[in-house]
PDB file of C-alpha atoms in Angstrom:
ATOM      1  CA  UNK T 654    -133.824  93.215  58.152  1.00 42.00           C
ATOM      2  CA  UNK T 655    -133.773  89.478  58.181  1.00 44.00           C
ATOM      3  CA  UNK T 656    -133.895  87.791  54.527  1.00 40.00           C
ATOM      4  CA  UNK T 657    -134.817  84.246  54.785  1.00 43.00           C
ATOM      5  CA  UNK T 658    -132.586  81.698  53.338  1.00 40.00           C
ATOM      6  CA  UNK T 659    -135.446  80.453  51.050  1.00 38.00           C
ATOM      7  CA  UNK T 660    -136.179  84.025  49.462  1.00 33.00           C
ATOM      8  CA  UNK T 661    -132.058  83.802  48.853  1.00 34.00           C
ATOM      9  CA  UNK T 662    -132.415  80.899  46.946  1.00 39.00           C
ATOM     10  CA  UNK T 663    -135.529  81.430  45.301  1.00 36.00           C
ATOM     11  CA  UNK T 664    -133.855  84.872  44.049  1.00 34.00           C
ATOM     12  CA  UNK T 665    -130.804  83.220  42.979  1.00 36.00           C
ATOM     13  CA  UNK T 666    -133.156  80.592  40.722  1.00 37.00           C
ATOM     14  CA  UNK T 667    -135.007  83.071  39.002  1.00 35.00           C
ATOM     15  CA  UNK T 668    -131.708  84.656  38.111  1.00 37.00           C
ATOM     16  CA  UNK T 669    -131.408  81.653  35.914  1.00 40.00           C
ATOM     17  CA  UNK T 670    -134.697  81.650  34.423  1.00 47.00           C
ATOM     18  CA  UNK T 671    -134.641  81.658  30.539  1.00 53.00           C
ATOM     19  CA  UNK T 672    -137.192  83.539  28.595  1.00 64.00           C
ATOM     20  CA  UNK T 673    -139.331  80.968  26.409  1.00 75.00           C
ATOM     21  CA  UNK T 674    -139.457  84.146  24.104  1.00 84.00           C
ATOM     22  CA  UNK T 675    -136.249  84.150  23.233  1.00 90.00           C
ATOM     23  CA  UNK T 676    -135.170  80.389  22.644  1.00 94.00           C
ATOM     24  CA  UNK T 677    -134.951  78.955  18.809  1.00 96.00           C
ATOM     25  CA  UNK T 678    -136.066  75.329  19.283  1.00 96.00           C
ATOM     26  CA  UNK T 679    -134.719  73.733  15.900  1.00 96.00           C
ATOM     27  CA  UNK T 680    -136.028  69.585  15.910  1.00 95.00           C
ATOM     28  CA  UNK T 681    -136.618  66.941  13.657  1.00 96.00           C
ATOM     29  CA  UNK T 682    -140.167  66.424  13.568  1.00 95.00           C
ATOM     30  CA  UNK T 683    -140.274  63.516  11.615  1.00 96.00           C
ATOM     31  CA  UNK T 684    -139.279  60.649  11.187  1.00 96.00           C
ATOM     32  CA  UNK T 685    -139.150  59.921  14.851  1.00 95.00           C
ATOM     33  CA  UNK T 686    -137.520  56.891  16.627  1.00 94.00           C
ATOM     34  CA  UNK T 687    -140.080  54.315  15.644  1.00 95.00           C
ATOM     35  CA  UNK T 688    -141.214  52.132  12.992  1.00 97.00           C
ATOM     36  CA  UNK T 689    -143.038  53.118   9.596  1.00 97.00           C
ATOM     37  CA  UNK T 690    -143.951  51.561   6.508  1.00 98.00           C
ATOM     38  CA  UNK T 691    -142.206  52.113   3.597  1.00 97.00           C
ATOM     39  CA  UNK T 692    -142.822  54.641   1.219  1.00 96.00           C
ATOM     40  CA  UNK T 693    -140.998  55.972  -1.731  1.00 93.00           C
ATOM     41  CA  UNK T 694    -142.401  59.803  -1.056  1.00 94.00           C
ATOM     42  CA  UNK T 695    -141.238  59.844   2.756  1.00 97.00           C
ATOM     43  CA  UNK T 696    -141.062  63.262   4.230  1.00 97.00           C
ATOM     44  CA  UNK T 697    -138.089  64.504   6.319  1.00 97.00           C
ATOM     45  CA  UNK T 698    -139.291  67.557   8.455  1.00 97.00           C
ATOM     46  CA  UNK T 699    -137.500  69.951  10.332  1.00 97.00           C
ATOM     47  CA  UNK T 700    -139.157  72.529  12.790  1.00 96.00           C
ATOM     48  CA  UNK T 701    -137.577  75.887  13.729  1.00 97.00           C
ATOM     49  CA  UNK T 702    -140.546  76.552  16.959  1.00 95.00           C
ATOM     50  CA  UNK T 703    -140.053  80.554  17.819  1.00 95.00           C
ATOM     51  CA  UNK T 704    -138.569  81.153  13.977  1.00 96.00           C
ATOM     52  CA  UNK T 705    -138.123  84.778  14.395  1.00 96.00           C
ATOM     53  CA  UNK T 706    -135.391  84.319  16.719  1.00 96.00           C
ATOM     54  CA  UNK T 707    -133.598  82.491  13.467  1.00 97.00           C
ATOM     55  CA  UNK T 708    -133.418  85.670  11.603  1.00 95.00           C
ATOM     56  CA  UNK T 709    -130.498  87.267  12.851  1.00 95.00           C
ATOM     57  CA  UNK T 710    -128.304  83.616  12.998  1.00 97.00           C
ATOM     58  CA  UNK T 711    -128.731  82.664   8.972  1.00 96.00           C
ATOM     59  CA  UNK T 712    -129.050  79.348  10.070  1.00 97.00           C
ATOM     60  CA  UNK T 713    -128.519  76.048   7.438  1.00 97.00           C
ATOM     61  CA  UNK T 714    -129.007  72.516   8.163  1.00 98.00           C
ATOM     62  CA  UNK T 715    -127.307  69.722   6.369  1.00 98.00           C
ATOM     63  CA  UNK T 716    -128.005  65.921   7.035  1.00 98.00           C
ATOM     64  CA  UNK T 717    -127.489  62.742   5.829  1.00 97.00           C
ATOM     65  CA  UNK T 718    -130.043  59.573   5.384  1.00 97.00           C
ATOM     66  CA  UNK T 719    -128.606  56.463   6.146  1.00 97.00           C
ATOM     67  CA  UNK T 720    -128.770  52.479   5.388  1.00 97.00           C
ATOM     68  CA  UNK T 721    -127.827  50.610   8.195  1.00 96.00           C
ATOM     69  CA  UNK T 722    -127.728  47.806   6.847  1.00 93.00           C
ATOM     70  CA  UNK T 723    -125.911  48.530   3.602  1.00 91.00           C
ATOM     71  CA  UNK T 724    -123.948  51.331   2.211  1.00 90.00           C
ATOM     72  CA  UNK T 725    -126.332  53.511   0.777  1.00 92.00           C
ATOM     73  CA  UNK T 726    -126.079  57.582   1.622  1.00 96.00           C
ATOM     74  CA  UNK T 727    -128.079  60.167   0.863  1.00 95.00           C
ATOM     75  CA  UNK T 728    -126.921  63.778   1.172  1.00 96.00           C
ATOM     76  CA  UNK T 729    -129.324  66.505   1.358  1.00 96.00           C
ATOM     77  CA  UNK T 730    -129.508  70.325   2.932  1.00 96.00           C
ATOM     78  CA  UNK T 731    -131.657  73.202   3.120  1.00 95.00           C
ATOM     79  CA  UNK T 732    -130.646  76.601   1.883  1.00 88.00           C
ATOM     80  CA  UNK T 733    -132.591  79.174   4.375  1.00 95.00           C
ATOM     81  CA  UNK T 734    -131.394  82.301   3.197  1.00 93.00           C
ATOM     82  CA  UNK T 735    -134.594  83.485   1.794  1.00 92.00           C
ATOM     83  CA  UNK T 736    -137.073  82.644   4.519  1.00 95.00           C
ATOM     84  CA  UNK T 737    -139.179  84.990   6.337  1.00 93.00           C
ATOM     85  CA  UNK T 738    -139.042  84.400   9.582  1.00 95.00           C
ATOM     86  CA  UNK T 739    -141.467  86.624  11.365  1.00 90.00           C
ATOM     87  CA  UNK T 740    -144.866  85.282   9.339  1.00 85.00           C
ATOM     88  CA  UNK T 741    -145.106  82.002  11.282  1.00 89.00           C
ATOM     89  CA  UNK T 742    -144.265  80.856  14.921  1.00 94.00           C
ATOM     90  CA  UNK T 743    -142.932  77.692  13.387  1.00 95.00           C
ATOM     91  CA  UNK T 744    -140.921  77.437  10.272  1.00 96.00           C
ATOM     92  CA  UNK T 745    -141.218  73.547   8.857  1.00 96.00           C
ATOM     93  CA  UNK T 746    -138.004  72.906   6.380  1.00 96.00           C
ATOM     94  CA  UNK T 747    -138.540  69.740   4.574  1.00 96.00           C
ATOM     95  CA  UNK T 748    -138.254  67.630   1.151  1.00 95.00           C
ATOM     96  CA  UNK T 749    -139.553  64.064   0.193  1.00 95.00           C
ATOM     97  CA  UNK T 750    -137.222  61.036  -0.096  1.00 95.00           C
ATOM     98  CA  UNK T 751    -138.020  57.890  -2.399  1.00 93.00           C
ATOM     99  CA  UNK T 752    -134.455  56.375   0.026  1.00 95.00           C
ATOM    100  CA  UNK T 753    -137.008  54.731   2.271  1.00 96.00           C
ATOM    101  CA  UNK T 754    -138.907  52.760   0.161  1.00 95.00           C
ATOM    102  CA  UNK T 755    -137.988  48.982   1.435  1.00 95.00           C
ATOM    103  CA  UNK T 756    -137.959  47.529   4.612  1.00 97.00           C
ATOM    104  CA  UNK T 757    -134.273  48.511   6.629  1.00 97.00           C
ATOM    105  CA  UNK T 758    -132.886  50.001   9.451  1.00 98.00           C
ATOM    106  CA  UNK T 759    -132.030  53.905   8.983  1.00 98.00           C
ATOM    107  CA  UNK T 760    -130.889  57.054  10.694  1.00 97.00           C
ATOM    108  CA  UNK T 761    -130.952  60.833   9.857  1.00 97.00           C
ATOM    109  CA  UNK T 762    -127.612  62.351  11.237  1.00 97.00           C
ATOM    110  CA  UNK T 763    -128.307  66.434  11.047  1.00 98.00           C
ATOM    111  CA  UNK T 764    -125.866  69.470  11.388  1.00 98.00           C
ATOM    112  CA  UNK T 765    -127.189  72.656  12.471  1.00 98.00           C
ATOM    113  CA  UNK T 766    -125.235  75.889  11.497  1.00 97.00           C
ATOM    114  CA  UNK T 767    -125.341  79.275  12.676  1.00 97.00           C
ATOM    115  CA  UNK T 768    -123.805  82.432  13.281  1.00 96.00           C
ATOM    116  CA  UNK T 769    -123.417  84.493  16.080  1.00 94.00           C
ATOM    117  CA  UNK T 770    -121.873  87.346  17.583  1.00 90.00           C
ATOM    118  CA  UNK T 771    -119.380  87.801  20.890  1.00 78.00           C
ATOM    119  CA  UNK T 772    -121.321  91.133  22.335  1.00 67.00           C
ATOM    120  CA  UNK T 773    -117.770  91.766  23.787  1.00 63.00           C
ATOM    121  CA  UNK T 774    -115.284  92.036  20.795  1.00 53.00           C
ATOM    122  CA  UNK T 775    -114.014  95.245  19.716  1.00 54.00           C
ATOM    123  CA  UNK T 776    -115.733  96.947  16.836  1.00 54.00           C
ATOM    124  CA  UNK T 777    -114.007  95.581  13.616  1.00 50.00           C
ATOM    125  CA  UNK T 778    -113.010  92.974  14.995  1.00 54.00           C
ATOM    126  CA  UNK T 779    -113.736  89.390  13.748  1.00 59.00           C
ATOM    127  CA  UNK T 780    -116.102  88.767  15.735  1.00 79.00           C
ATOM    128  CA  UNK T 781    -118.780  86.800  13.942  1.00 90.00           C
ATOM    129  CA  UNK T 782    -118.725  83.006  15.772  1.00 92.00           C
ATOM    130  CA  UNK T 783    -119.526  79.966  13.822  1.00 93.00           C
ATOM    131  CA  UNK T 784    -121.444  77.481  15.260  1.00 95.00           C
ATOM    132  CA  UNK T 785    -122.538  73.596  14.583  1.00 96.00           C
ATOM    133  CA  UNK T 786    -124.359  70.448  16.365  1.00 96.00           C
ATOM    134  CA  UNK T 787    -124.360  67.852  14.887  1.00 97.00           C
ATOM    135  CA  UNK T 788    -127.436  65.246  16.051  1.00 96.00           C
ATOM    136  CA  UNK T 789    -129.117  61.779  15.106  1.00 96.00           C
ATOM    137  CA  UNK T 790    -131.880  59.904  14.606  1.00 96.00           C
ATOM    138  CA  UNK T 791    -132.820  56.173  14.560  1.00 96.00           C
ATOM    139  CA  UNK T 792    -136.209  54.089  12.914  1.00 97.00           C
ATOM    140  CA  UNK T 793    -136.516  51.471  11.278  1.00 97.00           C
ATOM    141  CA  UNK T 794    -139.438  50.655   7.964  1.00 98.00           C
ATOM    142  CA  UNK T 795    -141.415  47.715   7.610  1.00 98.00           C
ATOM    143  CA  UNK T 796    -144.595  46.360   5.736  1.00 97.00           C
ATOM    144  CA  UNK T 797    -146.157  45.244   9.133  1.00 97.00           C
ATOM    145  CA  UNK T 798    -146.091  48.844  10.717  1.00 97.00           C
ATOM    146  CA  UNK T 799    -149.263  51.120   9.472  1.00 94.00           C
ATOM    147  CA  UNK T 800    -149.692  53.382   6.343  1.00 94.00           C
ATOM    148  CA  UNK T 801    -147.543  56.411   6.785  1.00 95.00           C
ATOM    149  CA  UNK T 802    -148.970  59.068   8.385  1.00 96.00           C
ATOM    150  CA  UNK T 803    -147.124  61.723   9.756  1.00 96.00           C
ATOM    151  CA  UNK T 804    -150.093  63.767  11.076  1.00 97.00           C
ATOM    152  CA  UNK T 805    -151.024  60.529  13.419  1.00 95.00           C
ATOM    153  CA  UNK T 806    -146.863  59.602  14.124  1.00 94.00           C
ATOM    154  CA  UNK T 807    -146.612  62.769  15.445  1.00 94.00           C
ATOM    155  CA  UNK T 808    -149.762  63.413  17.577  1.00 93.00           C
ATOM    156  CA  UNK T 809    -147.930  61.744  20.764  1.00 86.00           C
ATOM    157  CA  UNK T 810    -146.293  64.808  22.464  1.00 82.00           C
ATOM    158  CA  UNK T 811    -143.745  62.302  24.277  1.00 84.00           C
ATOM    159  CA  UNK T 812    -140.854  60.094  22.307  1.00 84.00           C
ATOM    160  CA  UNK T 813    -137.542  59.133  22.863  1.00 83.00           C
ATOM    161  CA  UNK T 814    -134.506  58.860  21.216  1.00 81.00           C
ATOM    162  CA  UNK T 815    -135.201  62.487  19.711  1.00 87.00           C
ATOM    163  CA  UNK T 816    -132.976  65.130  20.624  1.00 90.00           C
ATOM    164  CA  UNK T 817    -132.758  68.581  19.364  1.00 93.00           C
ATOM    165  CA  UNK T 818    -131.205  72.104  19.725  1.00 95.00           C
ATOM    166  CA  UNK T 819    -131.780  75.092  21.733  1.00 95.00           C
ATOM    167  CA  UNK T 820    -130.337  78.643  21.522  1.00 95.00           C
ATOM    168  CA  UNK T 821    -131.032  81.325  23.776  1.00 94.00           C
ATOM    169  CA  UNK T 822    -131.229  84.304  21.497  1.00 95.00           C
ATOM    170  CA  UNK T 823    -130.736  87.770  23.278  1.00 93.00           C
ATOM    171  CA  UNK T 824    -132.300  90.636  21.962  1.00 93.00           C
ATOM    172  CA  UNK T 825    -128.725  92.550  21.739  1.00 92.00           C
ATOM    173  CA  UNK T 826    -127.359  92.683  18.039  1.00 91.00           C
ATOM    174  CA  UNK T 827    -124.301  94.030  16.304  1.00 90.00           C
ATOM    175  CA  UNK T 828    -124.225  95.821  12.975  1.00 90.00           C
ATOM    176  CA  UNK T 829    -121.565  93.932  10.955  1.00 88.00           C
ATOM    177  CA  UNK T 830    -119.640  95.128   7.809  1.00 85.00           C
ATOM    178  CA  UNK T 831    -120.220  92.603   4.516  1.00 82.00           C
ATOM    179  CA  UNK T 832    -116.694  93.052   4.739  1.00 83.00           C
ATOM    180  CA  UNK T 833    -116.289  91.005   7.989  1.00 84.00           C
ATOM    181  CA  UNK T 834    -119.405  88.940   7.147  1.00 90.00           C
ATOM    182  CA  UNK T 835    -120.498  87.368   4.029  1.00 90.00           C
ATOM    183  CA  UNK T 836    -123.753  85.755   5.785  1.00 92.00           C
ATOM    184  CA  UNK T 837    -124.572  89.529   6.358  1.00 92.00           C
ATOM    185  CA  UNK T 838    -126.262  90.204   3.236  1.00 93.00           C
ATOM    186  CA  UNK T 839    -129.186  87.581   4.253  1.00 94.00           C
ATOM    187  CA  UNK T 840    -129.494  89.566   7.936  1.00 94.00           C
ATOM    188  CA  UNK T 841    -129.401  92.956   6.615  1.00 92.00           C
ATOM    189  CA  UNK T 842    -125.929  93.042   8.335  1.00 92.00           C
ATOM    190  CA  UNK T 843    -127.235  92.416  11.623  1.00 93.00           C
ATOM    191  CA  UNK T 844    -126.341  89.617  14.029  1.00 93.00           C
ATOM    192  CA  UNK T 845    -127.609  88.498  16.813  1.00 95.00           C
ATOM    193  CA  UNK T 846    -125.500  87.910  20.452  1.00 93.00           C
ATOM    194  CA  UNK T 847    -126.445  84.103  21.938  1.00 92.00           C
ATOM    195  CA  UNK T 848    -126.360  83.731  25.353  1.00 89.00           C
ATOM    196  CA  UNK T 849    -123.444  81.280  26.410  1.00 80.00           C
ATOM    197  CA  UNK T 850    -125.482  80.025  29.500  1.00 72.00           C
ATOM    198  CA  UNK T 851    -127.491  78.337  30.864  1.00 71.00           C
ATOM    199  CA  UNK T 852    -128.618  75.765  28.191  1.00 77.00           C
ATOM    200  CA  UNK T 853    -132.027  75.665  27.516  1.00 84.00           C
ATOM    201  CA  UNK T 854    -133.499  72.394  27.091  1.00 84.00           C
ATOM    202  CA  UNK T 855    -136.043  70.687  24.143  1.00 88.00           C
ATOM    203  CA  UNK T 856    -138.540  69.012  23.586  1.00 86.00           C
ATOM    204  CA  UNK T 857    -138.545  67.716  20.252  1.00 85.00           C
ATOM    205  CA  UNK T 858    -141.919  65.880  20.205  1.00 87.00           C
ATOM    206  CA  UNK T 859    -144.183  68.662  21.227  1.00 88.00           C
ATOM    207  CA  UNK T 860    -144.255  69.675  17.975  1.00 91.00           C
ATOM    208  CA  UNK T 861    -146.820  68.000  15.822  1.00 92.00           C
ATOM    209  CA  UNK T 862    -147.403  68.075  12.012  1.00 95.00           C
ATOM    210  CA  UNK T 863    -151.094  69.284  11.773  1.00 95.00           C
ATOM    211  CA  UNK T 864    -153.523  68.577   8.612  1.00 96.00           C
ATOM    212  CA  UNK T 865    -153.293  71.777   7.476  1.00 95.00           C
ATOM    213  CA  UNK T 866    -149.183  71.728   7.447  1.00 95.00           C
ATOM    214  CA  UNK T 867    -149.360  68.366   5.789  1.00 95.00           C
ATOM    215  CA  UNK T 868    -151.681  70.073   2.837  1.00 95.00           C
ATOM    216  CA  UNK T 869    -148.614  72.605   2.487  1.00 93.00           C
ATOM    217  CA  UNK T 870    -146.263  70.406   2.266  1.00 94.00           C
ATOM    218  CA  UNK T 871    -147.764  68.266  -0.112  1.00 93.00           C
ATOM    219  CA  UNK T 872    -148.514  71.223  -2.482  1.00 92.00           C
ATOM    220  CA  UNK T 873    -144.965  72.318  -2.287  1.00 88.00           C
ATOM    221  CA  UNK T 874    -143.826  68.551  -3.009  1.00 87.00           C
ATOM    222  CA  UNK T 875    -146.444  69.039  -6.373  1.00 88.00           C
ATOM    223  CA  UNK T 876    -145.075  72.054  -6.949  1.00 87.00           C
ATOM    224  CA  UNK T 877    -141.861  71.134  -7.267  1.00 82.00           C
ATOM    225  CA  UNK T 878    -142.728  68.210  -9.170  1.00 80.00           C
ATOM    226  CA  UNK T 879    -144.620  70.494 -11.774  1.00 86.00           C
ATOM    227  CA  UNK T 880    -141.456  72.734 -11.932  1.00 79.00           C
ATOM    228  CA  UNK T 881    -139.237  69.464 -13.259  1.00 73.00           C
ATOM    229  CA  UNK T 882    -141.500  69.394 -16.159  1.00 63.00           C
ATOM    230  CA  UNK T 883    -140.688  65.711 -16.696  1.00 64.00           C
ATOM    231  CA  UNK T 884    -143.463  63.052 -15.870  1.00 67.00           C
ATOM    232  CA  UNK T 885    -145.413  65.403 -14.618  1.00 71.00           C
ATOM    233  CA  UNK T 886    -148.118  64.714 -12.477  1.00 73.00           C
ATOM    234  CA  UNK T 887    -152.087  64.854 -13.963  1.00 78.00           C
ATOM    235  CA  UNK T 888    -152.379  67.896 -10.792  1.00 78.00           C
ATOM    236  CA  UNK T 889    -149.837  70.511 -12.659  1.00 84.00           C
ATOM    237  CA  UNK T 890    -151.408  73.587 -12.582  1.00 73.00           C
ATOM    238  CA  UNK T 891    -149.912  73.924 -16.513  1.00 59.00           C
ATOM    239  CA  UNK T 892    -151.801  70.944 -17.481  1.00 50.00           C
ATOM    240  CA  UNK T 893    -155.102  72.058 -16.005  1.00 45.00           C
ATOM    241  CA  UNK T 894    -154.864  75.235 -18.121  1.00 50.00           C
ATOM    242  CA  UNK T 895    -153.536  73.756 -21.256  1.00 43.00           C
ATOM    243  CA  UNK T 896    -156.353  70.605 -21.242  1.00 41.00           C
ATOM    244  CA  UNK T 897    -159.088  73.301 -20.713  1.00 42.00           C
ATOM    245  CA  UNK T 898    -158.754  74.680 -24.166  1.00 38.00           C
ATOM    246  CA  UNK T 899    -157.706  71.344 -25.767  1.00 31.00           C
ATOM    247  CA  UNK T 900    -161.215  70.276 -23.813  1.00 34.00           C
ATOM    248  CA  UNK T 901    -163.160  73.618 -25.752  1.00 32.00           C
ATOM    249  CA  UNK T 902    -161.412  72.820 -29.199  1.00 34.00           C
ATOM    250  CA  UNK T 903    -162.599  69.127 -29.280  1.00 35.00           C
ATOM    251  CA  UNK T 904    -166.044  70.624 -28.524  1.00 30.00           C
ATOM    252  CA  UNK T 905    -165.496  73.070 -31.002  1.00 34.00           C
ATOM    253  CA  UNK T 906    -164.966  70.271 -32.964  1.00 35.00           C
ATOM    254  CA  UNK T 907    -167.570  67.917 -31.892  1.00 33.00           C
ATOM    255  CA  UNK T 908    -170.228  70.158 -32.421  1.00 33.00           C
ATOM    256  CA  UNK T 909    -168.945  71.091 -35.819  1.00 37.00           C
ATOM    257  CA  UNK T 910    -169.001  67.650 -36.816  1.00 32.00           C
ATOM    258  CA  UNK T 911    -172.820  67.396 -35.591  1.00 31.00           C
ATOM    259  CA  UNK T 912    -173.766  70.355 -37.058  1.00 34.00           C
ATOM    260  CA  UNK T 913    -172.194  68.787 -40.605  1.00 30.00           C
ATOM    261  CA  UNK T 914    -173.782  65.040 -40.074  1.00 29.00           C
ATOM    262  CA  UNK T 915    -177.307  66.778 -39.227  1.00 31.00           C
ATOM    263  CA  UNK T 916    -177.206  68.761 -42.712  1.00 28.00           C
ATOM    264  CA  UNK T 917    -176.536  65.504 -44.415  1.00 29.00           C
ATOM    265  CA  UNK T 918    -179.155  63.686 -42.453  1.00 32.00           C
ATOM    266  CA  UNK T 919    -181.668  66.179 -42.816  1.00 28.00           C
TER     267      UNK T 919
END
């Protein structure tokens, strides 16, 4: 039987196929590479798009904020050890910087760590791989460009200047002692084998910060301002309850007082 060349090739393409399923897409959302007023609460957002496949890698991500035009660093990181993966089909890591608050040239240069496991190495073995990427991220601030908005920056599903990373998680795992592995104990001793090829590709801007993220991510940033208990904003759940009786005792009080000025008027 005669096989066309064309099924040949179309075979051998499919053979290289990558399941959407199983790729971690890990991007920085925002800022992008464009131009944004300043602002002295300015989010920096991370998305992990297909989180569950993070699970198995106890993945951490470490960057730096940058002042182009001076000497001014800013060193922050996210501890992901406690995240549950599996509740959302994007995981959004971020935190609020008061670094971009003038007008300047910036960049975010990020570091993406995980582990991973050789599906090939003898049992005991070390065979736990640590990984890194280290990427980056130019924009600029100034009081010309609009109010900040990070639902509207990121509604364009096209940018440039954005790049991101892309792991091709398999489904095959490896049960690793603590022993070999001290990451272990956030996996439940379990990590995952990452495909060495091919490379999947991303696509950092199809990811979009939605209203309803925004309102989460501006109650964690009260949250955590609450939690400082120093200048505490008006919103602190702590303050709500303790001015609602401070609110009934000066009634208390108030109607007390009328109660005593309409005996002596009577």
């Amino acid at each position: 039987m005669h096989i066309s060349t064309t099924i040949w090739m179309l075979a051998a393409c499919l053979g290289t196929v990558i399941n959407a399923s199983n790729v971690l897409e890990v991007n920085l959302v925002f800022p992008r590479n464009e131009t944004y007023a300043p602002n002295d609460t300015f989010p920096v957002v991370f998305a992990f798009k297909n989180s569950e496949r993070a699970r198995r890698l106890n993945p951490s991500i470490s960057y730096s904020l940058r002042d182009e035009d001076g000497d001014k660093v800013y060193n922050l990181w996210h501890e992901l050890h406690w995240v549950n993966w599996t509740n959302q089909e994007t995981y959004f890591a971020h935190k609020y910087s008061n670094a971009f608050s003038t007008e300047g040239r910036w960049s975010v240069l990020w570091t993406l760590s995980w582990d991973s496991c050789n599906v090939e190495s003898p049992e005991y073995s070390n065979e736990v791989i640590s990984n890194s990427t280290t990427k980056a991220t130019m924009f600029t601030t100034s009081n010309s460009a609009p109010k900040l908005d990070p639902v509207s920056a990121t509604a364009n599903k096209t940018c440039t200047g954005q790049p991101g990373v892309a792991i091709n998680v398999t489904d095959k795992t490896k049960s690793i002692s603590s022993a070999l592995w001290e990451g272990g104990k956030y996996t439940n001793h379990t990590c995952a084998v990452v495909a060495a090829s091919p490379t999947p590709s991303t696509n950092p801007c199809r990811t979009q910060i939605d209203k309803t993220t925004l309102a989460s991510m501006e109650a964690s940033k009260l949250a955590s301002y609450c939690d400082l208990h120093f200048n505490e904003p008006a919103e602190c759940p702590d303050k709500k309850s303790a001015a609602q009786p401070l609110a009934v005792a000066g009634l208390s009080c108030l109607l007390g007082l009328t109660g005593a000025l309409g005996f002596f008027l009577v």
